[in-house]
C-alpha atoms as one frame of an Amber mdcrd trajectory, in Angstrom:
protein
   0.041  -0.014  -0.012   1.311   3.411  -0.991   1.631   6.016   1.743  -0.506
   9.063   1.012   0.583  12.558   1.997  -1.846  14.562   4.034  -3.019  17.656
   2.242  -2.328  19.568  -0.873  -3.216  23.263  -0.503  -4.162  24.766  -3.944
  -3.598  28.520  -4.340  -4.789  30.130  -7.550  -4.928  33.831  -6.670  -2.717
  36.599  -5.260  -2.639  36.388  -1.502  -2.774  39.539   0.605  -0.471  39.776
   3.657  -3.119  38.346   5.970  -3.898  35.326   3.760  -0.138  34.799   3.263
   0.433  34.739   7.076  -2.545  32.358   7.610  -1.310  30.039   4.937   2.198
  30.040   6.273   0.969  29.258   9.814  -1.341  26.532   8.544   1.348  24.830
   6.557   4.034  25.137   9.272   1.703  23.417  11.737   0.930  20.580   9.382
   2.599  18.389   6.801   0.578  20.012   3.957   2.176  20.868   0.616   1.283
  23.980  -1.395   0.667  24.171  -5.123   0.679  27.627  -6.853  -1.323  27.778
 -10.028  -2.909  30.431 -12.273  -2.475  33.861 -10.570  -1.254  32.024  -7.474
   2.157  31.925  -9.108   2.526  35.641  -8.285   3.005  34.504  -4.643   6.244
  32.695  -5.386   8.554  35.410  -4.138   6.566  36.091  -0.966   6.086  32.437
   0.002   9.640  31.271  -0.747  11.253  30.957   2.664   7.957  31.136   4.616
   7.077  27.633   3.486   9.459  24.686   3.357  10.620  24.782  -0.264  10.443
  20.968  -0.520   6.646  21.316  -0.056   6.104  24.271  -2.409   5.222  23.477
  -6.042   4.631  25.869  -8.966   2.902  25.006 -12.226   5.658  25.999 -14.594
   3.374  26.859 -17.595   1.407  29.329 -15.426   4.567  30.934 -14.171   6.020
  31.233 -17.665   2.731  32.621 -18.985   2.844  35.350 -16.376   6.567  36.021
 -16.772   7.207  34.892 -13.194  10.550  33.212 -12.590  10.546  30.006 -10.599
  13.375  30.084  -8.058  15.768  27.147  -8.459  15.059  25.814  -4.946  11.359
  25.244  -5.768   9.827  22.417  -7.771   8.308  23.491 -11.104   5.756  20.933
 -12.295   3.615  20.299 -15.326  -0.105  19.452 -15.399   0.409  15.622 -15.453
   2.506  16.042 -12.311  -0.253  18.207 -10.777  -2.620  15.205 -11.262  -0.058
  12.884  -9.665   0.178  15.250  -6.636  -3.566  15.285  -6.152  -3.646  11.501
  -6.225  -0.679  11.289  -3.805  -2.451  13.418  -1.196  -5.342  12.360   1.035
  -7.173  15.666   0.334  -6.847  18.802  -1.733  -8.076  22.084  -0.459  -8.434
  25.342  -2.248  -7.082  28.169  -0.178  -9.466  31.082  -0.078
């Protein structure tokens, strides 16, 4: 039996400072991973360092489409890998 990870937090919009702080606190108190997609990729620079980089994923096509560089310490993924991540986690929540 394959071990499932706990939660994948899906972020698809630009977080304000309050939402950023809440997300950072939530993730630091759990084993959740974070996926930045769509406009959520604009959060890369503000979340890098706040969240363990090994648990922070960025959809590369969305970052490229918005001219947002993906720092080398983060994991850029494609859409098939996004599907794999959702299957590998027990639940997926959309951060709002």
